[in-house]
Amino acid sequence: MRILRVLCLVLSLYLAMPTAAETPGNNMHVTITGEITDYNAFGEPTRSILSNWVSSSSLSLLFGNDSSQASLTVSGEEILKLYQAKDIIGVHPGDTLYTGNGKTAEQLLGAEPTWLGSVRQAAPMARAALLVLRKLPTLLDPYEKVAKDSISIKNVGRATHKLTYELTGEQWQRLWPDLIALCEDAMRSENVGEKYQAQTLSFLRKVRFDEAVTFKRFTDKEKRDMGWQLTGKLSLGDEDARKITLFGGYRENSGVYLSLKLPAVRGSNNLQLVLSGSYKDDDLLLDGAFSRTQNKKTISADLQVSVNTADGANGRVILSARDDEGKKSALTLSPKLTQEENLLHGPMSLKWTQGSKTLDMMLSVALSPAAKPKTPHFARTVDLDQLDAVGLAQEKEILNRALSGMMLSIVNRVPLEAQSVLIHDIGRSERTQGASVPVLPFDEAKDINYLVMEEEDSL
């Protein structure tokens, strides 16, 4: 049952983000309703049916410090409810609480999209990186050379002192295990996801220093860190040697700048990242660009944020990407939210494009403080860590049937003459666009395969 499994996955991952009210005691309630204003992926009657479903739906999200809940209502009926806390996720329909060791959602629902994981982990990873940079001098103190040297850092300001640490490859190699341990502690303290901790540590353990690498810190008059620079050459295990040029800075309530270039010494492999952000007079501006070339294939992504926070949140957020086959996609959010005491509310337009397909929606969003989410009761509890491959497959099938039964009850409300067209249109979207498109997965429910028509049988 892909459409609802995808929805469950996305919701559960977003519920895990805040645990998202970053400050203890800040519980938050978010309500989202909306309507489709344009969707060219389908003709009639499918487009109208989907529009009616969306306009009669309401999504309620409740974020707490250690648990979160989501509820999806269609035509006044709650069809999907999720509960998320550390290492557990509860799903209804199915009335089941799943437990596991940090990978519950992925075990049950499949791996999260790479872009979603990157967005979800950006804040804790950035905090962990800052923590490492601030503690790094304790490891490098014996090599420190201080000089007065003024340098301007975009969005951050002008630093007045430069501290240089130039180490040979052998010296870096001796210090590297301690630095990895520092990174591990920082990621753990900032609640970086276990999967991303493992990936980061695996990457760091591949790094080898064959030549001298220079690290520089830039500080203000009070010796507070404002920026950092790293230059030299390193290798990644058995992969190609890379030149590294890292430069950036950060100051709270001012801005951030980051530039990373990691080209291969030989060949065209490359990785580049640029991030520039500022906050001034209630205006938040952020621009980012990422590209990676590996074995002559390139992926890229761009981010643009322009939001004024004087009386709420008004502006635009654009995230665009291109995969290694040249396919483009883009998401644009344009909020016009007003702050009234503890309530932030208003309209927000959404535009999603993928190739020639376009979806336009107008959403209504409301955010307000809330009480701590209460743990709901579930009839079943399943420990996914105790299941073998067969047991996990059986649990997925149980969940699929619970979700498909609920979805069929909604489809059955559609006039009979339109049902087959609806199911065929969405099935055709899956066949032509691939599994990345959330679709109705009737092909997974063996007892309703007959509802999916072959292309030659289409109307």
Coordinates of C-alpha atoms in Angstrom, one line a residue:
M1 CA 0.0 0.0 0.0
R2 CA 2.4 2.7 -1.2
I3 CA 0.5 5.9 -1.0
L4 CA -0.3 5.6 2.7
R5 CA 3.0 3.9 3.5
V6 CA 4.7 6.9 1.9
L7 CA 2.4 9.3 3.8
C8 CA 3.1 7.4 7.1
L9 CA 6.8 7.5 6.4
V10 CA 6.9 11.2 5.6
L11 CA 4.7 12.1 8.6
S12 CA 6.7 9.9 11.0
L13 CA 9.9 11.5 9.9
Y14 CA 8.6 15.0 10.3
L15 CA 7.1 14.1 13.6
A16 CA 10.6 13.0 14.7
M17 CA 12.1 16.4 13.6
P18 CA 10.9 18.4 16.5
T19 CA 10.7 16.6 18.8
A20 CA 11.0 20.0 17.2
A21 CA 10.1 22.4 19.6
E22 CA 13.7 22.9 20.3
T23 CA 13.2 24.5 23.7
P24 CA 12.0 22.3 26.6
G25 CA 8.3 23.0 27.4
N26 CA 7.5 24.3 23.9
N27 CA 4.8 22.0 22.6
M28 CA 3.3 23.1 19.3
H29 CA 0.1 22.3 17.4
V30 CA -0.1 22.7 13.6
T31 CA -3.2 22.4 11.5
I32 CA -3.1 22.3 7.7
T33 CA -6.0 22.4 5.3
G34 CA -5.9 23.2 1.6
E35 CA -7.2 22.8 -2.0
I36 CA -5.7 21.9 -5.3
T37 CA -5.8 24.8 -7.7
D38 CA -4.0 23.1 -10.6
Y39 CA -2.7 19.5 -11.3
N40 CA -1.9 18.6 -14.8
A41 CA -0.8 15.0 -14.1
F42 CA -4.4 13.7 -14.5
G43 CA -7.4 14.4 -16.6
E44 CA -11.1 14.2 -15.5
P45 CA -12.7 12.7 -13.5
T46 CA -9.5 11.8 -11.5
R47 CA -8.4 15.4 -11.1
S48 CA -11.8 16.4 -9.6
I49 CA -11.9 13.4 -7.3
L50 CA -8.4 14.1 -5.9
S51 CA -9.3 17.8 -5.5
N52 CA -12.4 16.9 -3.6
W53 CA -10.4 14.6 -1.3
V54 CA -7.8 17.3 -0.6
S55 CA -10.4 20.1 0.0
S56 CA -12.3 17.8 2.5
S57 CA -9.1 16.8 4.4
S58 CA -7.4 18.3 7.4
L59 CA -3.9 17.4 8.8
S60 CA -3.3 18.0 12.5
L61 CA 0.3 17.8 13.9
L62 CA 1.2 17.9 17.6
F63 CA 4.9 18.4 18.4
G64 CA 6.3 17.7 21.8
N65 CA 9.8 17.6 23.3
D66 CA 9.9 13.8 23.4
S67 CA 6.8 12.7 21.5
S68 CA 4.6 13.8 18.6
Q69 CA 1.3 12.9 16.9
A70 CA -0.3 13.3 13.5
S71 CA -3.9 12.9 12.4
L72 CA -5.3 12.9 8.9
T73 CA -9.1 13.5 8.6
V74 CA -11.1 13.2 5.3
S75 CA -14.7 14.3 5.2
G76 CA -14.8 14.5 9.0
E77 CA -13.5 10.9 9.4
E78 CA -10.1 10.3 11.0
I79 CA -8.5 7.9 8.5
L80 CA -4.9 7.9 9.7
K81 CA -3.3 8.5 13.1
L82 CA 0.4 8.3 14.0
Y83 CA 2.2 8.5 17.3
Q84 CA 6.0 9.0 17.4
A85 CA 8.5 8.9 20.3
K86 CA 12.0 7.7 20.7
D87 CA 12.4 4.3 19.0
I88 CA 8.6 3.8 18.7
I89 CA 5.9 4.5 16.2
G90 CA 2.2 3.8 16.5
V91 CA -0.1 3.5 13.5
H92 CA -3.9 3.4 13.1
P93 CA -5.6 1.8 11.2
G94 CA -4.0 -1.4 12.5
D95 CA -4.0 -0.2 16.1
T96 CA -0.4 -1.3 16.5
L97 CA 2.6 0.2 18.4
Y98 CA 5.9 -0.7 16.8
T99 CA 9.1 -0.6 18.8
G100 CA 12.7 -0.8 17.5
N101 CA 16.3 0.4 17.9
G102 CA 16.2 3.8 16.1
K103 CA 15.2 2.4 12.7
T104 CA 11.5 1.6 13.3
A105 CA 10.1 3.8 10.5
E106 CA 12.7 2.6 8.0
Q107 CA 12.2 -1.1 8.9
L108 CA 8.5 -0.8 8.6
L109 CA 7.9 1.7 5.8
G110 CA 11.1 1.7 3.8
A111 CA 14.1 4.1 3.5
E112 CA 13.4 7.8 3.6
P113 CA 14.1 9.9 0.5
T114 CA 17.7 11.3 0.6
W115 CA 16.5 14.9 0.2
L116 CA 14.1 14.5 3.2
G117 CA 16.8 13.1 5.4
S118 CA 19.1 15.9 4.5
V119 CA 16.5 18.6 5.3
R120 CA 15.6 16.8 8.5
Q121 CA 19.2 16.5 9.8
A122 CA 20.5 19.9 8.6
A123 CA 19.9 21.7 11.9
P124 CA 21.3 19.1 14.3
M125 CA 24.3 18.5 12.0
A126 CA 25.0 22.2 11.8
R127 CA 24.9 22.5 15.6
A128 CA 27.2 19.5 16.0
A129 CA 29.7 21.0 13.5
L130 CA 29.8 24.3 15.4
L131 CA 30.3 22.4 18.6
V132 CA 33.3 20.5 17.1
L133 CA 34.8 23.7 15.7
R134 CA 34.6 25.4 19.1
K135 CA 36.2 22.4 20.9
L136 CA 38.9 21.7 18.2
P137 CA 41.4 24.2 19.6
T138 CA 41.8 21.9 22.7
L139 CA 43.3 19.3 20.4
L140 CA 45.4 21.7 18.2
D141 CA 46.7 24.0 21.0
P142 CA 50.3 22.8 20.8
Y143 CA 50.5 23.9 17.1
E144 CA 48.8 27.4 17.5
K145 CA 50.3 30.5 16.0
V146 CA 48.5 33.8 16.7
A147 CA 48.7 36.9 14.4
K148 CA 46.8 40.1 14.0
D149 CA 45.2 39.8 10.6
S150 CA 41.9 41.5 9.6
I151 CA 39.6 39.5 7.3
S152 CA 36.0 40.1 6.3
I153 CA 33.6 37.1 6.3
K154 CA 30.4 37.5 4.4
N155 CA 27.2 37.9 6.5
V156 CA 29.4 37.5 9.7
G157 CA 31.6 40.6 10.0
R158 CA 35.3 41.5 10.2
A159 CA 37.6 39.4 12.3
T160 CA 40.7 41.0 13.8
H161 CA 42.9 38.0 14.7
K162 CA 44.0 34.9 12.9
L163 CA 45.1 31.7 14.6
T164 CA 47.0 29.2 12.4
Y165 CA 47.5 25.5 12.9
E166 CA 49.8 23.9 10.3
L167 CA 50.3 20.2 10.8
T168 CA 52.0 17.6 8.7
G169 CA 50.1 14.6 7.3
E170 CA 51.5 12.4 10.0
Q171 CA 50.5 14.8 12.8
W172 CA 47.0 15.0 11.5
Q173 CA 46.8 11.3 11.3
R174 CA 47.8 10.9 14.9
L175 CA 45.1 13.4 16.0
W176 CA 42.4 12.1 13.7
P177 CA 41.0 9.4 16.1
D178 CA 40.5 12.0 18.8
L179 CA 38.8 14.3 16.4
I180 CA 36.5 11.5 15.2
A181 CA 35.6 10.9 18.9
L182 CA 34.9 14.6 19.3
C183 CA 32.5 14.5 16.3
E184 CA 30.8 11.4 17.6
D185 CA 30.2 13.1 21.0
A186 CA 28.9 16.3 19.3
M187 CA 26.4 14.4 17.0
R188 CA 25.1 12.4 20.0
S189 CA 24.6 15.5 22.1
E190 CA 22.8 17.3 19.3
N191 CA 20.5 14.3 18.6
V192 CA 21.7 13.6 15.1
G193 CA 19.9 10.6 13.7
E194 CA 21.7 7.3 14.3
K195 CA 21.8 6.5 10.5
Y196 CA 23.4 9.8 9.8
Q197 CA 25.8 9.5 12.7
A198 CA 27.0 6.1 11.3
Q199 CA 27.3 7.5 7.7
T200 CA 29.3 10.5 9.0
L201 CA 31.6 8.4 11.1
S202 CA 32.1 5.9 8.3
F203 CA 33.2 8.8 6.0
L204 CA 35.5 10.3 8.6
R205 CA 37.2 7.0 9.2
K206 CA 38.1 6.8 5.5
V207 CA 40.0 10.1 5.5
R208 CA 43.8 9.9 5.2
F209 CA 46.3 12.8 5.4
D210 CA 49.3 12.3 3.1
E211 CA 50.5 15.9 3.1
A212 CA 50.4 19.0 5.3
V213 CA 47.0 20.6 5.9
T214 CA 46.4 24.0 7.4
F215 CA 43.6 25.0 9.7
K216 CA 42.9 28.6 10.5
R217 CA 40.5 30.3 13.1
F218 CA 39.4 33.9 12.8
T219 CA 38.3 35.7 16.0
D220 CA 37.1 39.1 17.1
K221 CA 38.8 41.4 19.6
E222 CA 37.3 39.4 22.5
K223 CA 38.8 36.2 21.0
R224 CA 35.4 34.8 20.1
D225 CA 35.3 32.6 17.0
M226 CA 33.9 34.2 13.9
G227 CA 35.2 31.9 11.1
W228 CA 37.4 29.0 10.0
Q229 CA 39.4 27.9 7.0
L230 CA 40.9 24.5 6.1
T231 CA 43.2 24.0 3.1
G232 CA 45.3 21.1 1.8
K233 CA 45.0 17.6 0.3
L234 CA 43.5 14.4 1.7
S235 CA 42.3 11.1 0.4
L236 CA 39.2 9.0 1.2
G237 CA 40.3 5.4 1.7
D238 CA 40.8 3.7 -1.7
E239 CA 39.0 6.6 -3.5
D240 CA 40.7 9.5 -5.3
A241 CA 42.8 12.1 -3.5
R242 CA 41.0 15.4 -3.1
K243 CA 42.0 19.0 -2.7
I244 CA 40.0 20.6 0.1
T245 CA 39.2 24.3 0.5
L246 CA 36.8 25.0 3.3
F247 CA 36.0 28.6 4.4
G248 CA 33.1 30.0 6.4
G249 CA 31.9 31.7 9.5
Y250 CA 28.9 32.1 11.8
R251 CA 27.6 34.7 14.2
E252 CA 24.3 34.4 16.0
N253 CA 21.7 37.0 15.1
S254 CA 23.9 38.1 12.2
G255 CA 24.5 35.4 9.6
V256 CA 26.3 32.4 8.2
Y257 CA 28.6 31.7 5.3
L258 CA 30.1 28.4 4.1
S259 CA 32.0 27.4 1.0
L260 CA 33.4 23.9 0.5
K261 CA 35.3 22.7 -2.6
L262 CA 36.5 19.1 -2.8
P263 CA 37.7 18.4 -6.3
A264 CA 39.7 15.3 -7.2
V265 CA 43.4 15.8 -7.8
R266 CA 42.9 13.8 -11.0
G267 CA 39.7 13.4 -13.1
S268 CA 36.4 15.2 -12.9
N269 CA 35.0 14.0 -9.6
N270 CA 34.0 17.0 -7.5
L271 CA 31.9 18.2 -4.6
Q272 CA 30.9 21.8 -4.0
L273 CA 28.7 23.4 -1.4
V274 CA 27.9 27.1 -0.9
L275 CA 25.6 28.4 1.8
S276 CA 25.0 32.1 2.5
G277 CA 22.5 33.4 5.0
S278 CA 21.7 36.6 6.9
Y279 CA 19.2 37.8 9.4
K280 CA 18.7 41.6 9.6
D281 CA 15.7 43.9 10.4
D282 CA 13.4 40.8 10.6
D283 CA 14.5 39.7 7.1
L284 CA 15.8 36.1 6.8
L285 CA 17.8 35.5 3.5
L286 CA 19.3 32.2 2.7
D287 CA 20.9 30.9 -0.6
G288 CA 22.5 27.5 -1.0
A289 CA 23.9 25.5 -3.8
F290 CA 25.2 21.9 -3.8
S291 CA 26.6 19.8 -6.6
R292 CA 28.4 16.5 -6.8
T293 CA 30.1 14.8 -9.8
Q294 CA 31.0 11.2 -9.4
N295 CA 32.0 9.0 -12.4
K296 CA 30.9 11.6 -14.8
K297 CA 27.4 11.8 -13.3
T298 CA 26.3 15.0 -11.6
I299 CA 23.5 15.7 -9.1
S300 CA 22.7 19.2 -7.9
A301 CA 20.3 21.2 -5.6
D302 CA 19.6 24.8 -4.9
L303 CA 17.9 26.6 -2.0
Q304 CA 16.5 30.1 -1.9
V305 CA 14.8 31.5 1.2
S306 CA 13.5 35.1 1.6
V307 CA 11.2 35.5 4.6
N308 CA 10.2 38.6 6.6
T309 CA 9.4 37.7 10.2
A310 CA 8.2 41.2 11.4
D311 CA 4.5 40.3 11.8
G312 CA 4.6 36.6 11.2
A313 CA 6.2 34.9 8.2
N314 CA 5.9 36.3 4.7
G315 CA 8.1 35.4 1.8
R316 CA 9.2 32.5 -0.4
V317 CA 11.2 29.3 -0.1
I318 CA 12.4 27.5 -3.2
L319 CA 14.1 24.1 -3.3
S320 CA 15.1 22.8 -6.7
A321 CA 17.1 19.7 -7.7
R322 CA 18.5 17.9 -10.7
D323 CA 19.2 14.1 -10.6
D324 CA 22.1 12.3 -12.4
E325 CA 19.8 11.8 -15.4
G326 CA 19.1 15.5 -15.8
K327 CA 15.5 15.3 -14.5
K328 CA 14.5 18.5 -12.7
S329 CA 12.1 19.0 -9.8
A330 CA 11.3 22.0 -7.7
L331 CA 9.2 22.9 -4.6
T332 CA 8.1 26.5 -3.9
L333 CA 6.4 27.6 -0.7
S334 CA 5.0 31.1 -0.3
P335 CA 3.8 31.7 3.2
K336 CA 1.7 34.8 4.2
L337 CA 1.3 34.0 7.9
T338 CA 0.2 36.6 10.5
Q339 CA 1.2 36.6 14.2
E340 CA -1.6 37.2 16.6
E341 CA -0.5 36.7 20.2
N342 CA 0.4 33.0 20.4
L343 CA -1.2 32.1 17.1
L344 CA 0.6 32.1 13.7
H345 CA -1.8 31.6 10.9
G346 CA -2.6 32.4 7.3
P347 CA -2.4 31.1 3.7
M348 CA 0.6 29.4 2.1
S349 CA 0.8 28.5 -1.6
L350 CA 2.6 25.4 -2.7
K351 CA 3.9 24.6 -6.1
W352 CA 5.6 21.3 -7.0
T353 CA 7.1 20.6 -10.4
Q354 CA 8.7 17.4 -11.7
G355 CA 9.5 17.4 -15.4
S356 CA 6.3 18.5 -17.1
K357 CA 4.1 17.7 -14.2
T358 CA 2.9 20.5 -12.0
L359 CA 0.9 20.6 -8.8
D360 CA -0.4 23.9 -7.4
M361 CA -2.1 24.1 -4.0
M362 CA -3.3 26.8 -1.6
L363 CA -2.9 25.8 2.0
S364 CA -4.2 27.3 5.2
V365 CA -1.8 26.9 8.1
A366 CA -2.2 27.6 11.8
L367 CA 0.5 27.1 14.5
S368 CA -0.2 27.6 18.3
P369 CA 1.2 26.4 21.6
A370 CA -0.2 23.1 22.9
A371 CA -0.3 20.7 25.7
K372 CA 2.1 17.8 25.8
P373 CA 1.0 14.9 23.5
K374 CA -0.6 12.1 25.4
T375 CA 0.4 8.5 24.7
P376 CA -2.6 6.8 23.0
H377 CA -3.6 3.2 23.6
F378 CA -2.8 0.6 21.0
A379 CA -4.2 -2.9 20.9
R380 CA -1.0 -4.5 19.6
T381 CA 2.7 -4.0 20.4
V382 CA 5.3 -5.4 18.0
D383 CA 9.1 -5.3 18.6
L384 CA 10.6 -5.1 15.2
D385 CA 14.1 -5.9 16.5
Q386 CA 12.8 -9.4 17.4
L387 CA 11.6 -10.2 13.9
D388 CA 13.5 -12.0 11.2
A389 CA 12.9 -11.2 7.5
V390 CA 9.8 -13.4 7.3
G391 CA 8.3 -11.9 10.4
L392 CA 9.0 -8.3 9.2
A393 CA 7.4 -9.1 5.8
Q394 CA 4.3 -10.4 7.6
E395 CA 4.0 -7.3 9.7
K396 CA 4.3 -5.1 6.5
E397 CA 1.5 -7.2 4.9
I398 CA -0.7 -6.7 8.0
L399 CA -0.1 -2.9 7.9
N400 CA -0.7 -2.9 4.1
R401 CA -4.0 -4.6 4.5
A402 CA -5.1 -2.3 7.2
L403 CA -4.2 0.8 5.2
S404 CA -5.6 -0.6 1.9
G405 CA -8.9 -1.5 3.6
M406 CA -9.2 2.1 4.9
M407 CA -8.3 3.5 1.5
L408 CA -10.8 1.3 -0.3
S409 CA -13.5 2.6 1.9
I410 CA -12.7 6.1 0.6
V411 CA -12.5 4.9 -3.0
N412 CA -15.8 3.2 -2.7
R413 CA -17.4 6.6 -2.0
V414 CA -16.5 7.6 -5.6
P415 CA -19.3 6.9 -8.2
L416 CA -18.8 3.4 -9.6
E417 CA -18.4 4.6 -13.2
A418 CA -15.4 6.8 -12.1
Q419 CA -13.6 4.3 -9.8
S420 CA -11.9 2.2 -12.6
V421 CA -10.6 5.4 -14.3
L422 CA -9.3 6.8 -11.0
I423 CA -7.4 3.6 -10.2
H424 CA -6.1 3.2 -13.7
D425 CA -4.9 6.8 -13.9
I426 CA -3.0 6.6 -10.6
G427 CA -1.6 3.2 -11.6
R428 CA -0.4 4.6 -14.9
S429 CA 1.3 7.4 -13.1
E430 CA 3.3 4.8 -11.1
R431 CA 4.2 2.8 -14.1
T432 CA 5.5 5.9 -16.0
Q433 CA 6.9 8.0 -13.2
G434 CA 8.3 5.3 -11.0
A435 CA 8.0 4.5 -7.3
S436 CA 9.1 8.0 -6.2
V437 CA 5.6 9.2 -7.0
P438 CA 3.2 8.4 -4.1
V439 CA 0.4 6.4 -5.7
L440 CA -2.4 4.0 -4.9
P441 CA -0.6 0.6 -4.7
F442 CA -3.5 -1.7 -5.5
D443 CA -1.0 -4.0 -7.3
E444 CA 0.2 -5.0 -3.8
A445 CA -3.2 -6.2 -2.6
K446 CA -3.6 -9.5 -4.5
D447 CA -7.4 -9.6 -4.0
I448 CA -8.0 -6.4 -5.9
N449 CA -5.5 -6.7 -8.8
Y450 CA -8.5 -6.8 -11.2
L451 CA -9.1 -3.1 -10.6
V452 CA -5.9 -2.1 -12.4
M453 CA -6.5 -2.1 -16.1
E454 CA -3.8 -2.7 -18.7
E455 CA -3.0 0.2 -21.0
E456 CA -4.9 -1.3 -23.9
D457 CA -8.1 -1.5 -21.8
S458 CA -8.0 2.2 -20.8
L459 CA -10.9 4.4 -21.7

